[in-house]
Short mmCIF file of N, CA and C in Angstrom, two decimals:
data_model
loop_
_atom_site.label_atom_id
_atom_site.label_comp_id
_atom_site.label_asym_id
_atom_site.label_seq_id
_atom_site.Cartn_x
_atom_site.Cartn_y
_atom_site.Cartn_z
N MET M 1 12.41 -12.65 16.60
CA MET M 1 12.14 -12.88 14.33
C MET M 1 12.32 -12.20 14.01
N GLY M 2 12.89 -12.39 12.57
CA GLY M 2 13.80 -11.95 11.93
C GLY M 2 12.63 -10.99 10.72
N ALA M 3 13.32 -10.60 9.33
CA ALA M 3 12.75 -9.79 9.26
C ALA M 3 11.71 -10.04 7.92
N GLN M 4 10.26 -9.67 7.72
CA GLN M 4 10.19 -10.33 5.81
C GLN M 4 9.64 -9.45 5.41
N GLN M 5 9.15 -9.32 4.65
CA GLN M 5 9.17 -9.68 3.01
C GLN M 5 7.79 -9.60 2.62
N LYS M 6 6.89 -7.56 2.94
CA LYS M 6 5.46 -8.20 2.26
C LYS M 6 5.46 -7.27 0.99
N CYS M 7 4.51 -7.80 0.01
CA CYS M 7 4.42 -7.47 -1.15
C CYS M 7 3.25 -6.11 -0.57
N LEU M 8 3.25 -5.68 -1.81
CA LEU M 8 2.32 -4.30 -1.53
C LEU M 8 0.41 -4.38 -0.99
N ALA M 9 0.37 -5.49 -1.30
CA ALA M 9 -1.49 -6.28 -1.23
C ALA M 9 -1.72 -5.92 0.23
N HIS M 10 -0.40 -6.70 0.83
CA HIS M 10 -0.23 -7.30 2.46
C HIS M 10 0.26 -6.10 2.98
N LEU M 11 0.92 -5.59 3.40
CA LEU M 11 1.48 -3.70 3.41
C LEU M 11 -0.15 -2.91 3.55
N ARG M 12 -1.35 -3.49 2.86
CA ARG M 12 -1.63 -2.47 2.41
C ARG M 12 -3.47 -2.86 3.14
N ARG M 13 -3.15 -3.81 3.73
CA ARG M 13 -4.23 -4.94 3.72
C ARG M 13 -3.52 -4.62 5.52
N GLN M 14 -2.97 -4.25 6.20
CA GLN M 14 -2.50 -4.24 7.59
C GLN M 14 -1.80 -2.37 7.48
N PHE M 15 -2.70 -2.10 6.81
CA PHE M 15 -2.46 -0.29 7.04
C PHE M 15 -3.86 -0.17 7.42
N LYS M 16 -5.21 -0.60 6.01
CA LYS M 16 -6.00 -0.65 6.93
C LYS M 16 -6.65 -1.15 7.93
N LYS M 17 -6.05 -2.14 8.70
CA LYS M 17 -6.93 -2.31 10.21
C LYS M 17 -5.91 -1.67 11.13
N VAL M 18 -4.99 -1.21 10.67
CA VAL M 18 -4.09 0.55 11.67
C VAL M 18 -5.16 1.38 11.44
N LEU M 19 -5.30 1.94 10.64
CA LEU M 19 -6.45 2.89 11.06
C LEU M 19 -7.47 2.83 11.10
N LEU M 20 -8.16 1.34 11.42
CA LEU M 20 -9.21 0.87 12.83
C LEU M 20 -9.19 1.12 13.74
N LEU M 21 -7.43 0.99 14.51
CA LEU M 21 -7.30 0.93 15.27
C LEU M 21 -7.25 2.57 16.28
N ASN M 22 -7.05 3.61 14.87
CA ASN M 22 -8.06 5.25 15.91
C ASN M 22 -7.23 5.61 17.66
N TYR M 23 -5.76 4.95 17.06
CA TYR M 23 -5.38 5.27 19.37
C TYR M 23 -4.45 6.34 18.01
N GLY M 24 -3.90 7.19 18.93
CA GLY M 24 -2.35 8.06 18.93
C GLY M 24 -2.32 9.33 17.16
N ASN M 25 -1.56 8.62 16.59
CA ASN M 25 -1.23 8.60 15.34
C ASN M 25 -1.18 7.72 14.28
N ASN M 26 -2.20 6.40 14.37
CA ASN M 26 -1.93 6.14 13.82
C ASN M 26 -2.92 5.64 12.59
N THR M 27 -4.06 6.80 12.38
CA THR M 27 -4.89 7.37 11.45
C THR M 27 -4.21 8.09 10.31
N VAL M 28 -2.71 9.21 11.03
CA VAL M 28 -2.61 9.68 9.72
C VAL M 28 -1.41 8.75 8.92
N VAL M 29 -0.69 8.39 10.25
CA VAL M 29 0.34 7.51 9.25
C VAL M 29 -0.35 6.05 9.09
N ALA M 30 -1.15 5.52 8.88
CA ALA M 30 -2.06 4.74 7.88
C ALA M 30 -2.24 5.38 6.83
N SER M 31 -2.76 6.21 6.87
CA SER M 31 -4.03 7.07 5.46
C SER M 31 -1.73 7.39 4.62
N ALA M 32 -1.67 8.07 5.52
CA ALA M 32 -0.48 8.06 4.30
C ALA M 32 0.57 7.77 3.48
N PHE M 33 0.99 5.97 4.41
CA PHE M 33 1.17 5.05 3.37
C PHE M 33 0.38 4.59 2.69
N LEU M 34 -1.00 4.29 3.00
CA LEU M 34 -2.52 3.62 2.10
C LEU M 34 -2.37 4.76 0.75
N GLU M 35 -2.17 6.28 1.04
CA GLU M 35 -1.64 6.91 -0.16
C GLU M 35 -0.88 6.53 -0.48
N LEU M 36 0.65 6.25 -0.32
CA LEU M 36 1.72 5.47 -1.19
C LEU M 36 1.31 4.43 -1.92
N ILE M 37 0.69 3.72 -1.09
CA ILE M 37 0.60 2.05 -1.90
C ILE M 37 -0.27 2.43 -2.93
N ASP M 38 -1.44 3.00 -2.95
CA ASP M 38 -2.69 3.27 -3.79
C ASP M 38 -1.58 3.80 -4.99
N GLU M 39 -0.69 5.06 -5.10
CA GLU M 39 0.06 5.20 -5.76
C GLU M 39 1.02 4.62 -6.42
N ALA M 40 1.65 3.77 -5.43
CA ALA M 40 2.15 2.91 -6.17
C ALA M 40 1.83 1.80 -7.59
N PHE M 41 0.77 0.87 -7.33
CA PHE M 41 -0.91 0.64 -8.21
C PHE M 41 -0.81 1.04 -9.19
N ARG M 42 -0.93 2.44 -8.81
CA ARG M 42 -1.54 3.55 -10.33
C ARG M 42 -0.54 3.11 -11.53
N GLN M 43 1.05 4.12 -10.83
CA GLN M 43 1.74 3.65 -11.89
C GLN M 43 2.36 2.17 -12.27
N HIS M 44 1.95 1.77 -11.26
CA HIS M 44 2.82 -0.23 -12.01
C HIS M 44 1.25 -0.14 -12.54
N ARG M 45 0.20 -0.20 -12.74
CA ARG M 45 -1.06 -0.25 -14.00
C ARG M 45 -0.91 0.81 -14.98
N LEU M 46 -0.62 1.78 -15.17
CA LEU M 46 -0.04 2.95 -16.58
C LEU M 46 1.11 2.16 -16.77
N ARG M 47 1.81 1.67 -16.17
CA ARG M 47 3.85 1.40 -16.25
C ARG M 47 3.00 0.37 -17.22
N ALA M 48 2.28 -0.80 -17.38
CA ALA M 48 1.86 -2.33 -17.14
C ALA M 48 1.58 -1.47 -19.16
N ARG M 49 0.24 -0.66 -19.20
CA ARG M 49 -0.09 -0.32 -20.11
C ARG M 49 0.79 0.20 -21.21
N THR M 50 1.93 1.16 -21.07
CA THR M 50 1.98 1.47 -21.07
C THR M 50 3.65 0.91 -22.02
N THR M 51 3.80 0.00 -22.15
CA THR M 51 5.51 -0.14 -21.67
C THR M 51 4.89 -1.76 -22.91
N PRO M 52 5.87 -1.77 -23.51
CA PRO M 52 5.63 -2.33 -24.95
C PRO M 52 6.22 -4.32 -24.48
N ARG M 53 6.07 -4.84 -24.58
CA ARG M 53 6.16 -6.50 -23.71
C ARG M 53 7.34 -7.31 -25.14
N ALA M 54 8.09 -7.74 -25.11
CA ALA M 54 9.12 -7.95 -25.74
C ALA M 54 8.64 -8.61 -26.70
#
């Protein structure tokens, strides 16, 4: 199987599932990625609100 491109919403959904696995350091890794993805969504919304449309 080749590499797959995922949008942030799909990645977020997958990391939420990983968070529930509760095995090894899954919770730490999943939490870190969820924070990064949530920050990316916040930055996108902020930019969309403050950038004038052409």
